[in-house]
Coordinates of N, CA, C and O in Angstrom, one line a residue:
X1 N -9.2 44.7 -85.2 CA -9.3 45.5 -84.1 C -10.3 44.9 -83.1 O -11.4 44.4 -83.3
X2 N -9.7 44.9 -81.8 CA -10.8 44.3 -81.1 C -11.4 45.3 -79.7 O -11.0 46.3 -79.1
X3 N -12.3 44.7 -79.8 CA -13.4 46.0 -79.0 C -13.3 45.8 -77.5 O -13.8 44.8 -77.1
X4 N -12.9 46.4 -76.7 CA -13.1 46.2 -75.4 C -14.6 46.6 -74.7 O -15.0 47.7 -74.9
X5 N -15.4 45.8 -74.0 CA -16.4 46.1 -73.4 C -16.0 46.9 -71.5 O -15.4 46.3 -70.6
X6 N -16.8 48.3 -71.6 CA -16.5 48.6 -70.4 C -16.6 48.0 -69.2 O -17.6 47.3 -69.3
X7 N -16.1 47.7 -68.1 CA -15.9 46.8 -66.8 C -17.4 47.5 -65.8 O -17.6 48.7 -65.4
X8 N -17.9 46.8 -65.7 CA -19.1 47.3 -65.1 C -18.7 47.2 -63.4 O -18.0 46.5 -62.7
X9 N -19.6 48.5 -63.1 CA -19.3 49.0 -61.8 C -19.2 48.1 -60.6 O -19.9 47.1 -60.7
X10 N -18.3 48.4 -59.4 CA -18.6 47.1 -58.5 C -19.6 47.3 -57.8 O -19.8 48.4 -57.5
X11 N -20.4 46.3 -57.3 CA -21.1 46.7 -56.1 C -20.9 47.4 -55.0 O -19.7 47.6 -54.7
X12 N -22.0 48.2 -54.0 CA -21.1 48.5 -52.9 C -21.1 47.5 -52.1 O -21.7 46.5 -52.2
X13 N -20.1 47.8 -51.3 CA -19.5 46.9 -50.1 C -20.7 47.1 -49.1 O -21.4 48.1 -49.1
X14 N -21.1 45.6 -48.1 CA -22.5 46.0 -47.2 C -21.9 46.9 -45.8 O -20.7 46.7 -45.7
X15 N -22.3 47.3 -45.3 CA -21.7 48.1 -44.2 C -22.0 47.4 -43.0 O -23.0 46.8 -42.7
X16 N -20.6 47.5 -42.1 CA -21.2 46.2 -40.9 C -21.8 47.5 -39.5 O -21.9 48.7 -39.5
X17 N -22.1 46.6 -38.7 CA -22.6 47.5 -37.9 C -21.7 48.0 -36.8 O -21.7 47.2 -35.8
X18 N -20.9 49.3 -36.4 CA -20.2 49.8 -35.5 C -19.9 48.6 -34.3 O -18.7 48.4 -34.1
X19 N -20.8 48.0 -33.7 CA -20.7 47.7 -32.6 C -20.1 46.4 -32.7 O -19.7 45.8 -31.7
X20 N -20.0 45.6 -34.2 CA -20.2 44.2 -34.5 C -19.2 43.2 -33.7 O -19.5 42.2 -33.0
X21 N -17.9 43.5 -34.0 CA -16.4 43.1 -33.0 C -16.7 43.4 -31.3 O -16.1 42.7 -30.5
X22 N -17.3 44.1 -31.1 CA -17.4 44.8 -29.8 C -18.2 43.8 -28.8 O -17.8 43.8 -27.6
X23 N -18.9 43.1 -29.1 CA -20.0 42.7 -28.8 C -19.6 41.2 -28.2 O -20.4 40.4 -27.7
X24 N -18.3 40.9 -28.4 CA -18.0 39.3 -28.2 C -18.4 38.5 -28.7 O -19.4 38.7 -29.4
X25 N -17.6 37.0 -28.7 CA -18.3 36.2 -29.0 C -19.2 35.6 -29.3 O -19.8 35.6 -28.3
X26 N -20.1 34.8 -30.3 CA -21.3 34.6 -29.9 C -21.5 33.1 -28.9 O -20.6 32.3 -28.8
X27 N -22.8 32.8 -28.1 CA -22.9 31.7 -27.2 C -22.9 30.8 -27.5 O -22.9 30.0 -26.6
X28 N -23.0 30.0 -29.4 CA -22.1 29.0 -29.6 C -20.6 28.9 -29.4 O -20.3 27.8 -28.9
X29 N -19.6 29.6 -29.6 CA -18.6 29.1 -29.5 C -18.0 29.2 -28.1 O -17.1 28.4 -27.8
X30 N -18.7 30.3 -27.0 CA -18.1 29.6 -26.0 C -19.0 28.8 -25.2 O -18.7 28.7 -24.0
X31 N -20.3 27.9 -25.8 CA -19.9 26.7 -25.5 C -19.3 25.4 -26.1 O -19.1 24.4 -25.4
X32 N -19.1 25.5 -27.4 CA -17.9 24.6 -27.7 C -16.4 24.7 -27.1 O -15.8 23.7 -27.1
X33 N -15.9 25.9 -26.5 CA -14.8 25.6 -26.3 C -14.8 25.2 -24.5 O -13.9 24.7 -23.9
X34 N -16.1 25.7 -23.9 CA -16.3 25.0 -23.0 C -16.4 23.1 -22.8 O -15.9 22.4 -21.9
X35 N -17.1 22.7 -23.8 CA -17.0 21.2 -24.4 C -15.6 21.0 -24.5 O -15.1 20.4 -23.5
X36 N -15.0 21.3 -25.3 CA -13.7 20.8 -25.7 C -12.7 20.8 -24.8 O -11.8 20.1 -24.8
X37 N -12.8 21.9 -23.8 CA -11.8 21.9 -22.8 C -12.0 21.0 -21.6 O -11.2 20.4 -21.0
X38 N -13.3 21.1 -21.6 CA -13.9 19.7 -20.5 C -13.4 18.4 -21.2 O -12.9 17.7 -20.4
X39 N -13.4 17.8 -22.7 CA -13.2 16.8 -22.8 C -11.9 16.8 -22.7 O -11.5 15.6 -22.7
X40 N -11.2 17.4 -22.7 CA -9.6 17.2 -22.8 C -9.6 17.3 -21.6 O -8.4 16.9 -21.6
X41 N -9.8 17.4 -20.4 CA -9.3 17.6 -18.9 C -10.3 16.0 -18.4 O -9.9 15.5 -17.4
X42 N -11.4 15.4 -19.1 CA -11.5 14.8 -18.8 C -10.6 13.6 -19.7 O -10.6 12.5 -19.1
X43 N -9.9 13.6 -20.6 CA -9.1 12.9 -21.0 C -7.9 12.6 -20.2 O -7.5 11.5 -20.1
X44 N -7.3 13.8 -19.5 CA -6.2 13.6 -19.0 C -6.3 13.0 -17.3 O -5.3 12.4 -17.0
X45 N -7.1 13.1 -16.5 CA -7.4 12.9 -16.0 C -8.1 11.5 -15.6 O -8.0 11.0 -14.5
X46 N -9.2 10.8 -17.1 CA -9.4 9.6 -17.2 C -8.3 8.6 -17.5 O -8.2 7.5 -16.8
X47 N -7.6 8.9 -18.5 CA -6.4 8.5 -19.1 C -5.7 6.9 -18.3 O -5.7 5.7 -18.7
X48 N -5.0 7.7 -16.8 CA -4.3 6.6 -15.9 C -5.4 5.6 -15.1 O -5.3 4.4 -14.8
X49 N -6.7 6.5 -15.0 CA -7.3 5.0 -14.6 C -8.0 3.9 -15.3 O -8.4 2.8 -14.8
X50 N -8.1 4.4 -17.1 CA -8.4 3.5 -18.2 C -7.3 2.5 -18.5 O -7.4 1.4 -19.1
X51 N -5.9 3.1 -18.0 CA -4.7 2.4 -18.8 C -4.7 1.5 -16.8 O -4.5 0.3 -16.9
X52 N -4.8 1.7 -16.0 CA -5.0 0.7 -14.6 C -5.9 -0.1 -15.1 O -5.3 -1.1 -15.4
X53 N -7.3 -0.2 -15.5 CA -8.0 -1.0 -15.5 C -7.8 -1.8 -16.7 O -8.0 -3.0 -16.6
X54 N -7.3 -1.2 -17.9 CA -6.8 -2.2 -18.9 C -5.9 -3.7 -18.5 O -6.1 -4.9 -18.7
X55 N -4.6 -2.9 -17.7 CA -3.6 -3.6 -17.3 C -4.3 -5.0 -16.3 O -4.0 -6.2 -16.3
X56 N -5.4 -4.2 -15.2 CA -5.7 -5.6 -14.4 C -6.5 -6.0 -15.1 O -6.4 -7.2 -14.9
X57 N -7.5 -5.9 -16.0 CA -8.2 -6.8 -17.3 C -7.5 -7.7 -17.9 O -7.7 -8.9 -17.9
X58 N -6.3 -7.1 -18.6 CA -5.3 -8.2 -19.1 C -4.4 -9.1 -18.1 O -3.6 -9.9 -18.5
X59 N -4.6 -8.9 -16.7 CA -3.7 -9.7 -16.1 C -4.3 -10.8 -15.5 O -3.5 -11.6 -14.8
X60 N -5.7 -11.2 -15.6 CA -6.7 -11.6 -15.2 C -6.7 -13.3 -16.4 O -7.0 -14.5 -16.0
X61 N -6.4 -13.0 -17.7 CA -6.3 -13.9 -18.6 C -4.8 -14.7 -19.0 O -4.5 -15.0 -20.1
X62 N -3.9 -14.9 -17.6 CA -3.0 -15.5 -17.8 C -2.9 -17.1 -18.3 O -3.5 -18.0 -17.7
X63 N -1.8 -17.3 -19.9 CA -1.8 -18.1 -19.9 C -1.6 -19.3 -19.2 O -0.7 -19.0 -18.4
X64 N -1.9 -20.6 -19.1 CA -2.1 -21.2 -18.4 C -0.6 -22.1 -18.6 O -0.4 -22.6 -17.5
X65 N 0.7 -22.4 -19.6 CA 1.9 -22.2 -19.9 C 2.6 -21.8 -19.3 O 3.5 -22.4 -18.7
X66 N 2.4 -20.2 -19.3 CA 3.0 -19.3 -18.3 C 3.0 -19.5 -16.7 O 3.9 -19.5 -15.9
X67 N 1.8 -19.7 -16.6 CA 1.1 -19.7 -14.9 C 2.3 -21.3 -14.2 O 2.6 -21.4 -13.0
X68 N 2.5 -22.2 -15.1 CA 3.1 -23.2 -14.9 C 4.9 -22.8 -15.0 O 5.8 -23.2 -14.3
X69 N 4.8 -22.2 -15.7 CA 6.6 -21.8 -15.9 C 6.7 -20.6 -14.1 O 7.5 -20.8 -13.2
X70 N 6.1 -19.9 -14.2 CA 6.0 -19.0 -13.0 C 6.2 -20.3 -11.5 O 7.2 -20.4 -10.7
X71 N 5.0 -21.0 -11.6 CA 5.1 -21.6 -10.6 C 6.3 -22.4 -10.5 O 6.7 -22.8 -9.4
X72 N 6.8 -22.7 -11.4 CA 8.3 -23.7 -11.6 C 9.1 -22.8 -11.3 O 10.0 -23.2 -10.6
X73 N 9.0 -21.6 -11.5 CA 10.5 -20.8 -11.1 C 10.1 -20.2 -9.7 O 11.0 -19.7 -9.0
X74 N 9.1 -20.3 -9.5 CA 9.0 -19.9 -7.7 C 9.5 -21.0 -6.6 O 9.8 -20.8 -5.5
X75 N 9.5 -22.2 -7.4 CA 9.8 -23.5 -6.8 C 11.2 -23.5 -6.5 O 11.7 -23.8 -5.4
X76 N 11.6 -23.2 -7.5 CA 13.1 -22.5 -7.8 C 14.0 -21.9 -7.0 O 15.0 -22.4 -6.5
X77 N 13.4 -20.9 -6.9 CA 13.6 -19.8 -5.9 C 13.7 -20.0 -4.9 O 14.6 -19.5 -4.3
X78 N 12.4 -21.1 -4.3 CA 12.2 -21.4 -2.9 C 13.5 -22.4 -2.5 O 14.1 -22.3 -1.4
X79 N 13.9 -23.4 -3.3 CA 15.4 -24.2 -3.5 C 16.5 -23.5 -3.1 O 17.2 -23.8 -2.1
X80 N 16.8 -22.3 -4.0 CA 18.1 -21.9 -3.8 C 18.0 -20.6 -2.8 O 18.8 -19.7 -2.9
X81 N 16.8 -20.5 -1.7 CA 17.1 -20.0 -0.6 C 17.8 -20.7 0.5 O 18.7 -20.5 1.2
X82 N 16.7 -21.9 0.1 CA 17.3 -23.2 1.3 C 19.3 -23.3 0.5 O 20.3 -23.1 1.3
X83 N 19.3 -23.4 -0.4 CA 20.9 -23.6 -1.0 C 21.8 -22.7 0.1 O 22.8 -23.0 0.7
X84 N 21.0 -21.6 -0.2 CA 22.6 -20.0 0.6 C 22.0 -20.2 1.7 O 22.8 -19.7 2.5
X85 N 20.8 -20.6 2.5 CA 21.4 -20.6 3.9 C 22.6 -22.1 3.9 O 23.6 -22.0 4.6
X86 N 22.5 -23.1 3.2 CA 23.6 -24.0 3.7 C 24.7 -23.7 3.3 O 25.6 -24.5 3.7
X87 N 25.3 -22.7 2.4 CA 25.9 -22.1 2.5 C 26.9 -21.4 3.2 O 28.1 -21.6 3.1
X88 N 26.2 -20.2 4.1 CA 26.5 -19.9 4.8 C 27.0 -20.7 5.4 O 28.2 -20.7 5.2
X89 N 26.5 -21.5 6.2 CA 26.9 -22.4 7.6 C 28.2 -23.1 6.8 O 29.2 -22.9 7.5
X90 N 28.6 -24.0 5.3 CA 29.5 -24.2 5.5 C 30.8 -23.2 5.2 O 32.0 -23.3 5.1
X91 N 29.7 -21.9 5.1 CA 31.0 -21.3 5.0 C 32.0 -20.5 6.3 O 33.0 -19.9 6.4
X92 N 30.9 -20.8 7.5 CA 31.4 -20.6 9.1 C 32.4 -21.9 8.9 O 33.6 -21.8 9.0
X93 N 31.6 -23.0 8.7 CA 32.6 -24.0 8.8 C 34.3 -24.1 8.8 O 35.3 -24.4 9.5
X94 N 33.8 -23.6 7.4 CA 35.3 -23.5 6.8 C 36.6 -22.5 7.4 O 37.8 -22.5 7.4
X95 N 35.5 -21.7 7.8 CA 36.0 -20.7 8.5 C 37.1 -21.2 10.3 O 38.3 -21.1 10.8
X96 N 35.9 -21.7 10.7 CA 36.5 -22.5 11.9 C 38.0 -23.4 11.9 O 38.9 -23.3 12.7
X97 N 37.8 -24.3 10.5 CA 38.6 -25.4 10.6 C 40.1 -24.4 10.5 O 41.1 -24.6 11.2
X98 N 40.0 -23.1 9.4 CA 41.2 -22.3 9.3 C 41.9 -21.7 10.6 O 43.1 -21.6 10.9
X99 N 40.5 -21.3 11.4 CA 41.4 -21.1 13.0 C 41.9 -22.0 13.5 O 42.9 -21.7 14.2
X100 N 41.6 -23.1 13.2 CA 41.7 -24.1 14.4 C 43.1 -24.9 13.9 O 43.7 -25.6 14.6
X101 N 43.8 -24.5 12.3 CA 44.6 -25.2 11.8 C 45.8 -24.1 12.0 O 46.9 -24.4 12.3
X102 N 45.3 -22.8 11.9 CA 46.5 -21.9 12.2 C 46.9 -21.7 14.1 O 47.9 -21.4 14.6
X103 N 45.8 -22.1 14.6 CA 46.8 -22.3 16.1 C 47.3 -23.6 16.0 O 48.4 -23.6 16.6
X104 N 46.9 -24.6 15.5 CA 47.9 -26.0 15.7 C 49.5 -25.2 14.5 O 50.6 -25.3 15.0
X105 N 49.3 -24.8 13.5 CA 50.7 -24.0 13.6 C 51.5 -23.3 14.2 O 52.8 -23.5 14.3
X106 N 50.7 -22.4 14.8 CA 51.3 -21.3 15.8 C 52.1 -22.3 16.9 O 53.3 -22.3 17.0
X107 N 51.1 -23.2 17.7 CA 51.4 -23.7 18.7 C 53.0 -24.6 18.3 O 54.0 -24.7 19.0
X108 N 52.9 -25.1 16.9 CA 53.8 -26.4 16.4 C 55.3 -25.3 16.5 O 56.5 -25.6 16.7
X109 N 54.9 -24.3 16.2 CA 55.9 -23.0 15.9 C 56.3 -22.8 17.4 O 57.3 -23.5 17.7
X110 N 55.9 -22.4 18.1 CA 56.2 -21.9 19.5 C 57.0 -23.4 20.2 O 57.9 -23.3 21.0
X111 N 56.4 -24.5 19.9 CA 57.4 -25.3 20.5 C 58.4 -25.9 19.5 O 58.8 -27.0 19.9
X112 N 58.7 -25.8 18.6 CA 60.4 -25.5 17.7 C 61.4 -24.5 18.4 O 62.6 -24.6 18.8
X113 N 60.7 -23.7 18.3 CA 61.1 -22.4 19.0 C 62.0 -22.6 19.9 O 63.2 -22.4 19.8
X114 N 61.1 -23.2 21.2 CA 62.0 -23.4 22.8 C 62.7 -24.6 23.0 O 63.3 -24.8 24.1

């Protein structure tokens, strides 16, 4: 047979004070959430001129490989402008000699003709 011992009484519950909820927050938390909302608006706002200043920091330490490949293909470039303007011009050329060969037909045509 086994003996059960009675469950001893519970404490009372402490009683809070009517007004306790009423009363708002306390002045730690709104100034933490004053903090925290400041650092996030200063995050978003810092953000594009940390990621600007990174970018010209890093653009500052170009290799010196690269700096020579750049300048080789600017050289480049400067080449094959001079290329298409002569281009152009022989392509008036070409243009001319086709007038100038279809009236010597026209003309060779008109005198068969008569």
């Amino acid at each position: 047979m086994q003996v059960i011992a009675p469950m001893p009484p519970m404490p009372p519950m402490p009683q809070m004070p009517p007004d306790a909820f009423q009363s708002g927050p306390p002045e730690k938390v709104i100034i933490g959430l004053v903090i925290i909302v400041g650092l996030i608006l200063a995050g978003v706002i810092l953000a594009p001129l940390i990621k600007a200043l990174a970018r010209r920091i890093e653009g500052k330490s170009v290799d010196a490989g690269l700096a020579a490949e750049i300048d080789h293909l600017r050289t480049r470039v400067a080449e094959l402008e001079g290329v298409q303007d002569r281009m152009a011009e022989l392509e008036e050329r070409v243009d001319f000699s086709e007038r100038l060969l279809a009236q010597g037909r026209e003309q060779a045509a008109i005198a068969r003709e008569k």
